[in-house]
Amino acid sequence: MQSMSFFASTARKVTAFAAAAATLLALGACGNSNNGSASNNGAKSTSEPQEGVPTNYTGSFPMPDPGKAYNNPKDRGELKQGGTLTLPITEIGPNWNAIDVNGNTVYMDGLWRFYMPRIWEYPADGSMENIKPNANYVTKVEQTSDSPETVVFTINDKASWNDGTPITWKDFEATWKVQSGESDKFTPALTTGYDQIKSVTKGDTDKQAVVTFEKDFYPYQSLFNLLYPSEALTGDDTKDGDTFSKGWSNDSHSDKWGAGPFVVSKSSDSEVTFTPNPKWWGDKPLLDKVVLKQMEPSAAMNAFKNGEIDAVGASDAESMTSAKTVKDAYLRRSYDSGVYTLTINTKNIPLEVRKAFVQGVDRSQLQKISFQGIDWTEKTPGSLILPQFQNGYEDNMPAESKYSTANATKTLEDAGYKKNSDGYYEKGGKVAAITYTTFSDAAATKALATAIQKMAKTVGIKVSIDIKASNTFSDTVSSGNWDMIGLGWSSMDPFGYASSAYQLYGSKSGSNFSFTGSDEIDKELESIPGIKDSTKAIAQFNKAEKEAQKLYAQIPYENGQITVAVKKGLANYGPAGYSSGARVMVTAHPENLGWEK
């Protein structure tokens, strides 16, 4: 994967591009067909139809298949040319560089999918054998040597940046340079894999990039999914570093460095408009315009009900109930390939308080709150990176982390904490306290926060709730000025065990927002990408994650599902597993988004 992209886990209702500020169904057949759709007579169906379920269904919601894309898949010939798609989004910018540590959100990843190169196409189920390059950009990828590991990318002759500069091997070289970690002037979200590359050179022509590794790195299909334009580099690391980390602030650079089916024709911190790129060499976009409007979850649902937007997140009971009041609409649901977590800032909260908090909070109850009224059940997850449906998944939470109020209070008392008159533990005059920062006005978010507060109080830990506006999410996270925050990590491909393990758990990683780790854990994590056998690599990842979780800073509590409500007739849009990063409902081919004839 390019990297794990984070998002505000408390903004569940906006978890589709139209739904999560970056996530994504089709409205064709009604519910009584024999393809497994929900019926209107209350009968329970076994599987969800790919076009979704009509909002007037009355039975139990059918379960999706983790290997299918629930986006109303349609051939271009079945769709009309023209039309507008209007979607809500939680946050626009301010950093438009999706591979920078502060721009690496699902929201920006979703925006990049419209106008920047997307090299790989990952199947919904994440199976290795079905991965292929996006022929609009790369026509062939071949490993030509095992010693040293060498991979050759053949670039589409027509592929060019919007300023007219051809996309060449130099862009692969630039992408390697800014993400290799060799220069402290760049602030990439992820260096794993790129830091194992020895060189990126010209092949037989400028349209061939030869990538030679210093150390073996697998899987190489996780690299170069997003390209950084070589034209953004001058050779001056200081200047180039400023451009990388600051030069994309409130600037998409669509006119120069864009290279996708759409261009950014207008943008602000409240709205972005995409229109077809006249310089695009692939299939012409079906839509005349795509508009994304920054909205709070409640405002987005009201806008959908009023016909102002065409899709909206409906992943909790409140929003699903609201969406079902809209006529001629469909609900599309998919397994989420990401994870929702509570992340604790270890700079502020000592280990014994973190451990007691994990022991004192019943994660299964958090799930029940989140899943209430949506016909969804799952086991409590034990990994930040592998979803439970992926082969090799293990529960990597420590045995001592299991819910037990008795163990939680014992942890504090063994560490020298004593209860004060308010019923909270304290030590050295300092109360065992955590401020929980959230970013949503949704009822489900408030219910979750209140439940956490009550459970923590039972074991003598004081939890205060700090509610911030959703559009301050990225700035707040990167500032580090918080104690605990609800984060979601979205897997854009199935390779997180290799490419993103260090990103989330590495002691020197800029994306390790818990600010924890150790040299020993780093070594365990760094060994994973050198293992060619994926089964053995995942086993090593599980071993490393088990050690990382003993620091009690990351608390996964659900994988869950993504549900979006969409207007009838919208095609090739919806939650689709890895093929759309699950949370980013636009696939590698946004030119195929459209409306049925």
Coordinates of C-alpha atoms in Angstrom, one line a residue:
M1 CA 0.0 0.0 0.0
Q2 CA 1.0 3.6 -0.4
S3 CA 0.4 3.8 3.4
M4 CA -2.2 3.4 5.9
S5 CA -4.3 6.6 5.7
F6 CA -5.9 7.9 8.9
F7 CA -9.3 9.5 9.5
A8 CA -11.4 10.6 12.4
S9 CA -13.0 7.4 13.6
T10 CA -15.7 9.5 15.3
A11 CA -16.9 10.8 11.9
R12 CA -18.3 7.4 10.9
K13 CA -21.3 8.8 9.2
V14 CA -19.1 10.6 6.7
T15 CA -17.0 7.6 5.9
A16 CA -17.7 7.3 2.3
F17 CA -16.3 9.6 -0.2
A18 CA -19.7 10.7 0.0
A19 CA -19.8 9.0 3.2
A20 CA -16.6 9.2 5.1
A21 CA -15.1 12.1 3.7
A22 CA -13.6 9.6 1.6
T23 CA -15.5 6.3 1.0
L24 CA -18.0 4.9 -1.4
L25 CA -23.2 1.7 -4.7
A26 CA -25.6 1.5 -7.5
L27 CA -29.3 1.5 -7.8
G28 CA -30.7 -0.8 -10.2
A29 CA -32.7 -3.8 -9.2
C30 CA -35.2 -3.7 -6.4
G31 CA -35.3 -6.0 -3.5
N32 CA -37.3 -9.0 -4.5
S33 CA -35.0 -10.5 -7.1
N34 CA -33.4 -13.9 -6.6
N35 CA -29.9 -12.5 -6.3
G36 CA -29.9 -12.3 -2.6
S37 CA -31.3 -8.8 -2.1
A38 CA -33.3 -7.9 0.9
S39 CA -37.0 -8.5 0.4
N40 CA -39.8 -6.2 1.4
N41 CA -41.7 -8.9 3.2
G42 CA -39.4 -9.2 6.1
A43 CA -37.6 -12.4 4.9
K44 CA -33.9 -12.6 5.8
S45 CA -31.5 -12.7 2.8
T46 CA -28.1 -14.3 2.8
S47 CA -26.1 -11.9 0.8
E48 CA -26.2 -8.3 -0.3
P49 CA -26.7 -7.6 -4.0
Q50 CA -23.9 -5.5 -5.6
E51 CA -26.3 -2.7 -6.6
G52 CA -27.4 -2.4 -2.9
V53 CA -30.6 -2.7 -1.0
P54 CA -33.5 -0.3 -1.6
T55 CA -34.2 2.0 1.3
N56 CA -37.8 0.7 1.7
Y57 CA -36.6 -2.8 2.6
T58 CA -38.1 -4.2 5.8
G59 CA -36.1 -7.4 6.5
S60 CA -32.8 -7.9 8.1
F61 CA -30.0 -6.3 6.2
P62 CA -28.1 -9.0 4.2
M63 CA -24.4 -9.4 4.9
P64 CA -21.9 -8.4 2.2
D65 CA -19.2 -10.6 0.9
P66 CA -15.6 -9.4 1.7
G67 CA -14.6 -10.3 -1.9
K68 CA -17.1 -8.2 -3.7
A69 CA -17.4 -4.5 -4.6
Y70 CA -20.8 -3.0 -3.6
N71 CA -20.7 -0.1 -6.0
N72 CA -23.4 -1.1 -8.6
P73 CA -20.7 -2.2 -11.2
K74 CA -21.8 -1.2 -14.7
D75 CA -20.1 -1.1 -18.1
R76 CA -19.6 2.4 -19.5
G77 CA -22.0 1.6 -22.3
E78 CA -24.8 1.2 -19.8
L79 CA -24.3 4.7 -18.5
K80 CA -25.2 8.1 -19.9
Q81 CA -22.7 10.8 -20.8
G82 CA -23.0 13.9 -18.7
G83 CA -24.4 14.8 -15.3
T84 CA -23.1 16.0 -12.0
L85 CA -22.2 14.1 -8.8
T86 CA -22.3 16.0 -5.6
L87 CA -20.8 14.5 -2.4
P88 CA -20.0 15.6 1.1
I89 CA -16.5 15.4 2.5
T90 CA -15.3 15.9 6.1
E91 CA -12.2 17.8 5.4
I92 CA -10.6 19.6 2.4
G93 CA -6.9 20.1 2.9
P94 CA -5.2 22.2 4.0
N95 CA -2.3 20.0 2.9
W96 CA -2.9 18.6 -0.6
N97 CA 0.1 16.4 -0.6
A98 CA -1.3 12.9 0.1
I99 CA 2.1 11.3 0.7
D100 CA 3.2 13.9 3.2
V101 CA 2.7 12.9 6.8
N102 CA 0.3 15.8 7.4
G103 CA -1.6 15.2 4.1
N104 CA -2.0 11.5 4.5
T105 CA -5.7 11.3 5.2
V106 CA -8.4 9.3 3.6
Y107 CA -10.0 12.6 2.6
M108 CA -7.0 13.7 0.6
D109 CA -6.4 10.2 -0.8
G110 CA -9.9 10.4 -2.1
L111 CA -9.3 13.8 -3.8
W112 CA -6.1 12.5 -5.4
R113 CA -8.0 9.7 -7.0
F114 CA -9.7 12.2 -9.2
Y115 CA -6.7 14.0 -10.6
M116 CA -3.4 12.3 -9.7
P117 CA -1.9 9.0 -10.9
R118 CA -3.0 5.8 -9.4
I119 CA -0.5 3.1 -10.6
W120 CA -2.0 -0.1 -9.2
E121 CA -5.5 -1.8 -9.3
Y122 CA -6.2 -3.9 -6.2
P123 CA -9.1 -6.4 -6.3
A124 CA -11.8 -6.0 -3.6
D125 CA -10.6 -9.2 -1.8
G126 CA -7.0 -8.1 -1.8
S127 CA -5.8 -11.3 -3.6
M128 CA -2.3 -11.1 -4.9
E129 CA -2.9 -13.0 -8.1
N130 CA -5.5 -10.4 -9.3
I131 CA -3.4 -7.3 -8.8
K132 CA -2.5 -5.5 -12.0
P133 CA -1.1 -2.1 -13.0
N134 CA -3.5 0.7 -14.2
A135 CA -2.8 0.6 -17.9
N136 CA -3.5 4.4 -18.2
Y137 CA -0.2 4.9 -16.5
V138 CA 1.8 1.7 -16.5
T139 CA 1.4 -1.0 -19.2
K140 CA 3.7 -3.6 -17.7
V141 CA 5.5 -4.4 -14.4
E142 CA 8.0 -7.2 -14.3
Q143 CA 10.5 -8.4 -11.7
T144 CA 13.6 -9.1 -13.9
S145 CA 16.0 -10.3 -11.2
D146 CA 16.1 -11.8 -7.7
S147 CA 19.7 -10.9 -6.9
P148 CA 19.6 -8.0 -6.6
E149 CA 15.8 -7.6 -6.6
T150 CA 15.0 -5.6 -9.7
V151 CA 11.6 -4.4 -11.0
V152 CA 10.9 -2.7 -14.3
F153 CA 7.9 -0.4 -14.8
T154 CA 6.9 0.3 -18.4
I155 CA 5.1 3.6 -18.6
N156 CA 2.2 4.4 -21.0
D157 CA 3.6 6.4 -23.9
K158 CA 0.6 8.8 -23.6
A159 CA 0.9 9.5 -19.9
S160 CA 1.7 13.1 -19.1
W161 CA 1.4 15.7 -16.4
N162 CA -1.0 18.5 -17.1
D163 CA 1.8 21.0 -17.8
G164 CA 2.7 18.8 -20.8
T165 CA 5.7 17.1 -19.2
P166 CA 5.7 13.3 -20.0
I167 CA 5.5 11.0 -17.0
T168 CA 8.9 9.2 -17.1
W169 CA 11.3 7.2 -15.0
K170 CA 12.3 10.5 -13.4
D171 CA 8.9 10.6 -11.6
F172 CA 9.6 7.2 -10.1
E173 CA 13.0 8.5 -9.1
A174 CA 11.4 11.6 -7.5
T175 CA 8.9 9.4 -5.6
W176 CA 11.7 7.3 -4.3
K177 CA 13.7 10.3 -3.3
V178 CA 11.0 12.0 -1.2
Q179 CA 10.0 8.8 0.5
S180 CA 13.3 7.1 1.1
G181 CA 13.9 8.8 4.4
E182 CA 17.5 9.8 3.3
S183 CA 16.9 13.5 3.6
D184 CA 15.4 15.0 6.7
K185 CA 14.0 17.8 4.6
F186 CA 11.1 15.7 3.4
T187 CA 8.3 14.5 5.7
P188 CA 6.8 11.4 4.1
A189 CA 4.0 9.5 5.7
L190 CA 5.8 6.3 4.9
T191 CA 9.3 5.2 4.0
T192 CA 9.0 1.5 4.2
G193 CA 10.2 -0.2 1.0
Y194 CA 11.5 3.1 -0.5
D195 CA 14.3 2.9 2.1
Q196 CA 15.3 -0.4 0.7
I197 CA 15.8 0.8 -2.9
K198 CA 19.4 1.3 -4.1
S199 CA 18.6 3.1 -7.3
V200 CA 15.9 4.2 -9.8
T201 CA 17.3 4.5 -13.3
K202 CA 16.3 4.9 -16.9
G203 CA 15.5 1.7 -18.8
D204 CA 15.5 1.3 -22.6
T205 CA 13.7 4.6 -22.9
D206 CA 12.6 7.5 -20.7
K207 CA 9.3 5.6 -20.4
Q208 CA 10.9 2.7 -18.5
A209 CA 11.8 2.9 -14.8
V210 CA 14.3 0.3 -13.5
V211 CA 14.0 0.0 -9.7
T212 CA 16.9 -1.9 -8.0
F213 CA 16.8 -2.8 -4.4
E214 CA 19.7 -2.7 -1.9
K215 CA 17.8 -5.2 0.3
D216 CA 15.0 -7.4 -0.7
F217 CA 11.5 -5.9 -0.3
Y218 CA 8.2 -7.7 -0.7
P219 CA 5.7 -7.2 -1.9
Y220 CA 6.9 -4.6 -4.5
Q221 CA 3.3 -4.1 -5.6
S222 CA 2.9 -1.9 -2.5
L223 CA 5.3 0.7 -3.9
F224 CA 4.8 3.6 -6.3
N225 CA 1.0 3.5 -6.2
L226 CA 1.1 7.3 -5.9
L227 CA 3.6 9.3 -7.9
Y228 CA 5.3 12.5 -6.9
P229 CA 6.1 14.7 -9.9
S230 CA 9.8 15.2 -10.7
E231 CA 9.0 18.7 -11.8
A232 CA 8.3 19.5 -8.2
L233 CA 12.0 18.9 -7.4
T234 CA 14.9 21.3 -8.3
G235 CA 17.8 19.4 -6.7
D236 CA 17.9 21.7 -3.7
D237 CA 16.8 19.6 -0.8
T238 CA 15.9 22.6 1.4
K239 CA 13.8 24.2 -1.3
D240 CA 12.3 20.9 -2.4
G241 CA 11.5 19.9 1.2
D242 CA 9.6 23.2 1.7
T243 CA 7.7 22.5 -1.5
F244 CA 6.9 18.9 -0.3
S245 CA 5.7 19.8 3.2
K246 CA 4.4 23.4 2.7
G247 CA 4.1 24.0 -1.0
W248 CA 0.9 22.0 -1.3
S249 CA -0.9 24.0 1.4
N250 CA -4.3 25.0 0.0
D251 CA -2.9 24.3 -3.5
S252 CA -3.8 21.1 -5.5
H253 CA -1.3 22.0 -8.3
S254 CA -3.8 20.4 -10.6
D255 CA -2.9 22.6 -13.5
K256 CA 0.8 21.6 -13.4
W257 CA 1.2 18.3 -11.6
G258 CA -2.2 16.7 -12.0
A259 CA -2.4 13.7 -14.3
G260 CA -5.8 12.2 -14.0
P261 CA -9.2 12.0 -15.7
F262 CA -10.4 15.2 -13.9
V263 CA -8.9 18.5 -12.9
V264 CA -9.5 20.8 -10.0
S265 CA -11.4 23.7 -11.5
K266 CA -12.3 25.4 -8.2
S267 CA -11.3 24.8 -4.6
S268 CA -11.6 26.3 -1.2
D269 CA -11.6 24.8 2.4
S270 CA -15.4 24.4 2.0
E271 CA -15.8 23.1 -1.6
V272 CA -13.9 21.4 -4.4
T273 CA -15.1 21.1 -8.0
F274 CA -13.7 18.6 -10.5
T275 CA -14.3 18.8 -14.2
P276 CA -13.0 16.5 -17.1
N277 CA -9.3 17.0 -17.9
P278 CA -9.0 18.1 -21.5
K279 CA -5.5 16.6 -21.6
W280 CA -6.5 13.2 -20.3
W281 CA -5.5 10.4 -22.7
G282 CA -7.8 7.6 -21.3
D283 CA -11.5 7.0 -21.5
K284 CA -13.4 10.3 -21.3
P285 CA -15.0 10.9 -17.9
L286 CA -18.8 10.2 -18.0
L287 CA -19.6 13.0 -15.6
D288 CA -19.5 16.6 -16.5
K289 CA -18.7 17.6 -12.9
V290 CA -18.0 16.2 -9.4
V291 CA -18.5 18.6 -6.5
L292 CA -17.4 17.9 -3.0
K293 CA -18.8 20.0 -0.1
Q294 CA -17.3 20.1 3.4
M295 CA -20.0 19.2 5.8
E296 CA -20.6 18.0 9.3
P297 CA -22.3 14.5 9.5
S298 CA -25.7 15.9 10.5
A299 CA -25.6 18.5 7.8
A300 CA -24.6 15.9 5.2
M301 CA -27.6 13.7 6.0
N302 CA -30.0 16.6 5.8
A303 CA -28.5 17.6 2.5
F304 CA -29.0 14.1 1.2
K305 CA -32.6 14.0 2.4
N306 CA -33.2 17.4 0.7
G307 CA -31.7 16.2 -2.6
E308 CA -28.7 18.5 -2.4
I309 CA -26.1 15.7 -2.5
D310 CA -26.1 12.3 -4.2
A311 CA -24.6 10.1 -1.5
V312 CA -24.0 10.1 2.2
G313 CA -22.5 7.9 4.9
A314 CA -25.1 5.8 6.7
S315 CA -23.0 3.5 8.8
D316 CA -24.7 3.9 12.2
A317 CA -28.3 3.4 13.2
E318 CA -29.2 7.1 13.3
S319 CA -28.0 7.8 9.9
M320 CA -29.3 4.5 8.4
T321 CA -32.8 5.3 9.8
S322 CA -32.6 8.8 8.3
A323 CA -31.5 7.5 4.9
K324 CA -34.3 4.9 4.8
T325 CA -36.8 7.8 4.7
V326 CA -35.5 8.9 1.3
K327 CA -37.5 7.5 -1.6
D328 CA -35.7 6.0 -4.7
A329 CA -32.5 5.6 -2.8
Y330 CA -30.3 2.5 -2.1
L331 CA -28.0 1.4 0.8
R332 CA -24.7 -0.2 -0.1
R333 CA -22.6 -1.9 2.5
S334 CA -19.2 -3.5 2.5
Y335 CA -16.7 -4.9 5.1
D336 CA -14.4 -2.2 6.2
S337 CA -10.7 -3.0 5.5
G338 CA -9.6 -0.6 8.1
V339 CA -9.9 -0.4 11.9
Y340 CA -11.3 2.0 14.4
T341 CA -9.0 2.6 17.4
L342 CA -8.5 4.7 20.5
T343 CA -5.0 6.1 20.4
I344 CA -3.3 7.3 23.6
N345 CA -0.6 9.9 23.6
T346 CA 2.2 8.3 25.6
K347 CA 3.9 11.6 26.1
N348 CA 1.0 12.6 28.3
I349 CA -0.3 9.4 29.8
P350 CA 1.9 7.0 31.8
L351 CA 2.0 3.3 31.0
E352 CA 0.2 2.1 34.2
V353 CA -2.7 4.5 33.5
R354 CA -2.9 3.4 29.8
K355 CA -2.9 -0.3 30.8
A356 CA -5.6 0.2 33.5
F357 CA -7.7 2.2 31.0
V358 CA -7.5 -0.7 28.4
Q359 CA -8.4 -3.2 31.1
G360 CA -11.3 -1.0 32.4
V361 CA -12.9 -0.3 29.0
D362 CA -15.1 -3.1 27.6
R363 CA -14.4 -2.9 23.9
S364 CA -17.3 -5.3 23.1
Q365 CA -19.7 -2.7 24.6
L366 CA -18.2 0.0 22.4
Q367 CA -19.0 -2.3 19.4
K368 CA -22.6 -2.8 20.6
I369 CA -23.1 1.0 20.8
S370 CA -21.6 1.4 17.3
F371 CA -23.5 -1.5 15.8
Q372 CA -26.8 -0.9 17.4
G373 CA -29.6 -1.1 14.9
I374 CA -27.5 -1.9 11.8
D375 CA -27.6 -5.7 11.7
W376 CA -23.9 -6.2 12.1
T377 CA -21.8 -8.5 14.4
E378 CA -18.1 -9.2 14.5
K379 CA -15.4 -10.3 17.0
T380 CA -13.4 -7.5 18.7
P381 CA -10.4 -6.9 16.5
G382 CA -6.8 -7.4 17.8
S383 CA -4.8 -5.7 15.0
L384 CA -4.4 -2.2 13.7
I385 CA -3.4 -3.4 10.3
L386 CA -4.9 -6.7 9.3
P387 CA -8.7 -6.9 9.0
Q388 CA -10.3 -10.0 10.4
F389 CA -11.2 -11.3 7.0
Q390 CA -7.7 -11.3 5.7
N391 CA -5.7 -14.6 5.7
G392 CA -3.2 -14.6 8.5
Y393 CA -5.0 -12.3 10.9
E394 CA -4.5 -12.9 14.6
D395 CA -5.7 -11.2 17.8
N396 CA -2.5 -9.4 18.9
M397 CA -3.8 -7.7 22.0
P398 CA -2.0 -8.8 25.2
A399 CA -3.8 -11.4 27.4
E400 CA -3.7 -8.9 30.3
S401 CA -5.7 -6.4 28.2
K402 CA -8.9 -8.3 28.6
Y403 CA -11.7 -6.4 30.2
S404 CA -11.5 -6.7 34.0
T405 CA -12.3 -3.9 36.4
A406 CA -10.6 -5.8 39.2
N407 CA -7.4 -6.0 37.1
A408 CA -7.6 -2.4 36.1
T409 CA -7.7 -1.1 39.7
K410 CA -5.0 -3.6 40.7
T411 CA -2.8 -2.2 38.0
L412 CA -3.1 1.3 39.4
E413 CA -2.7 0.3 43.0
D414 CA 0.3 -1.8 42.3
A415 CA 1.8 1.3 40.7
G416 CA 1.3 3.3 43.8
Y417 CA -2.0 5.1 43.0
K418 CA -4.6 5.7 45.7
K419 CA -8.2 6.8 45.4
N420 CA -9.0 10.4 46.3
S421 CA -12.3 11.8 47.7
D422 CA -13.7 12.1 44.2
G423 CA -13.3 8.4 43.6
Y424 CA -10.4 8.8 41.1
Y425 CA -6.9 7.4 41.6
E426 CA -4.0 9.7 41.9
K427 CA -0.3 9.6 42.6
G428 CA 2.0 12.3 43.7
G429 CA -0.8 14.8 43.5
K430 CA -1.6 13.9 39.9
V431 CA -5.0 12.4 39.1
A432 CA -5.1 9.4 36.7
A433 CA -6.9 11.4 34.0
I434 CA -7.3 11.4 30.2
T435 CA -8.9 14.0 27.9
Y436 CA -10.7 12.3 25.0
T437 CA -10.8 14.5 21.9
T438 CA -13.6 13.8 19.3
F439 CA -14.5 15.4 16.0
S440 CA -18.2 14.9 15.5
D441 CA -21.6 16.1 16.7
A442 CA -23.2 12.7 15.8
A443 CA -25.3 11.0 18.5
A444 CA -23.3 7.8 18.1
T445 CA -20.1 9.6 18.8
K446 CA -21.5 11.2 21.9
A447 CA -22.8 7.8 23.1
L448 CA -19.4 6.2 22.6
A449 CA -17.6 9.0 24.4
T450 CA -20.0 8.9 27.3
A451 CA -19.7 5.1 27.6
I452 CA -15.9 5.4 27.7
Q453 CA -16.2 8.1 30.4
K454 CA -18.5 6.0 32.6
M455 CA -16.4 2.8 32.2
A456 CA -13.2 4.6 33.1
K457 CA -14.8 6.3 36.1
T458 CA -15.7 2.8 37.4
V459 CA -12.0 1.9 37.7
G460 CA -11.0 5.4 39.0
I461 CA -9.8 7.1 35.8
K462 CA -11.2 10.5 35.0
V463 CA -12.0 11.0 31.4
S464 CA -13.0 14.5 30.1
I465 CA -14.5 14.9 26.6
D466 CA -13.2 17.6 24.3
I467 CA -15.3 18.1 21.1
K468 CA -13.7 19.8 18.2
A469 CA -15.0 20.7 14.7
S470 CA -14.4 18.0 12.1
N471 CA -12.4 20.3 9.8
T472 CA -9.7 20.7 12.5
F473 CA -9.0 17.0 12.6
S474 CA -5.7 16.9 10.7
D475 CA -4.2 19.9 12.4
T476 CA -5.2 18.6 15.8
V477 CA -3.7 15.1 15.3
S478 CA -0.4 16.4 13.9
S479 CA -0.1 18.9 16.7
G480 CA 0.1 16.2 19.4
N481 CA -1.9 18.4 21.8
W482 CA -4.2 15.7 23.0
D483 CA -4.3 12.8 25.4
M484 CA -6.5 10.3 23.5
I485 CA -8.1 10.5 20.1
G486 CA -10.4 8.3 18.0
L487 CA -8.5 7.4 14.9
G488 CA -9.4 5.1 12.0
W489 CA -6.7 3.5 9.8
S490 CA -7.8 2.6 6.3
S491 CA -6.1 -0.1 4.3
M492 CA -5.8 0.9 0.6
D493 CA -4.4 -2.5 -0.2
P494 CA -3.6 -5.9 1.5
F495 CA 0.0 -5.2 2.1
G496 CA -0.1 -3.3 5.4
Y497 CA 1.7 -6.1 7.2
A498 CA 4.8 -5.2 5.2
S499 CA 4.5 -1.6 4.1
S500 CA 2.7 0.0 7.1
A501 CA 3.7 -2.0 10.2
Y502 CA 6.6 0.4 10.8
Q503 CA 4.5 3.4 9.8
L504 CA 2.1 2.8 12.7
Y505 CA 4.4 1.2 15.3
G506 CA 7.9 2.4 14.5
S507 CA 9.5 4.5 17.1
K508 CA 10.8 7.1 14.6
S509 CA 7.7 7.1 12.3
G510 CA 6.0 10.4 11.8
S511 CA 2.7 8.5 11.6
N512 CA 3.1 6.9 15.0
F513 CA 0.7 9.2 16.7
S514 CA 1.0 7.4 20.0
F515 CA 4.6 8.5 20.2
T516 CA 5.8 5.1 21.5
G517 CA 8.0 2.2 20.4
S518 CA 11.4 0.7 21.0
D519 CA 14.6 -0.3 19.2
E520 CA 13.7 -3.9 19.7
I521 CA 10.2 -3.6 18.2
D522 CA 11.7 -1.5 15.3
K523 CA 14.0 -4.4 14.4
E524 CA 11.1 -6.8 14.4
L525 CA 9.1 -4.6 12.2
E526 CA 12.0 -3.8 9.8
S527 CA 12.6 -7.5 9.1
I528 CA 9.1 -8.1 7.7
P529 CA 9.6 -6.6 4.2
G530 CA 12.6 -8.8 3.5
I531 CA 10.5 -12.0 3.8
K532 CA 9.3 -13.0 0.3
D533 CA 6.8 -15.7 1.5
S534 CA 3.7 -13.7 2.5
T535 CA 2.6 -16.3 5.1
K536 CA 5.9 -16.1 6.9
A537 CA 5.9 -12.3 6.6
I538 CA 2.5 -12.1 8.2
A539 CA 3.6 -14.4 11.0
Q540 CA 6.5 -12.1 11.7
F541 CA 4.2 -9.1 11.6
N542 CA 1.9 -10.7 14.2
K543 CA 4.9 -11.4 16.4
A544 CA 6.0 -7.7 16.2
E545 CA 2.5 -6.3 16.7
K546 CA 2.1 -8.4 19.9
E547 CA 5.2 -6.7 21.3
A548 CA 4.0 -3.3 20.3
Q549 CA 0.6 -3.7 21.9
K550 CA 2.2 -4.4 25.2
L551 CA 2.8 -0.7 25.4
Y552 CA -1.0 -0.1 25.7
A553 CA -1.2 2.9 23.4
Q554 CA -3.4 1.5 20.5
I555 CA -6.8 0.1 21.3
P556 CA -8.6 -1.4 18.3
Y557 CA -12.3 -1.9 19.0
E558 CA -13.9 -2.5 15.6
N559 CA -13.4 -3.2 12.0
G560 CA -17.0 -2.8 11.1
Q561 CA -18.7 -1.9 7.9
I562 CA -19.1 1.0 5.6
T563 CA -22.6 1.8 4.5
V564 CA -23.5 4.6 2.0
A565 CA -26.9 5.8 0.9
V566 CA -27.0 6.8 -2.7
K567 CA -29.6 8.1 -5.2
K568 CA -31.0 5.7 -7.6
G569 CA -29.0 5.2 -10.8
L570 CA -25.5 6.1 -9.5
A571 CA -23.1 3.5 -10.8
N572 CA -19.5 2.4 -10.0
Y573 CA -19.6 4.1 -6.7
G574 CA -19.7 2.5 -3.3
P575 CA -17.7 0.7 -0.6
A576 CA -15.7 -1.9 -2.5
G577 CA -13.1 -3.5 -0.2
Y578 CA -9.5 -3.0 -1.3
S579 CA -10.4 -2.1 -4.8
S580 CA -11.4 1.3 -3.5
G581 CA -9.5 1.3 -0.3
A582 CA -12.9 0.5 1.2
R583 CA -13.1 4.0 2.7
V584 CA -12.4 5.8 -0.6
M585 CA -15.2 4.8 -2.8
V586 CA -13.7 6.1 -6.0
T587 CA -11.6 3.4 -7.6
A588 CA -8.6 3.6 -9.8
H589 CA -11.0 4.6 -12.6
P590 CA -13.1 7.6 -11.6
E591 CA -13.8 8.3 -15.3
N592 CA -16.3 5.4 -15.0
L593 CA -18.4 7.0 -12.4
G594 CA -21.8 7.9 -13.8
W595 CA -25.6 7.6 -13.9
E596 CA -27.6 4.8 -15.5
K597 CA -29.4 5.6 -18.7

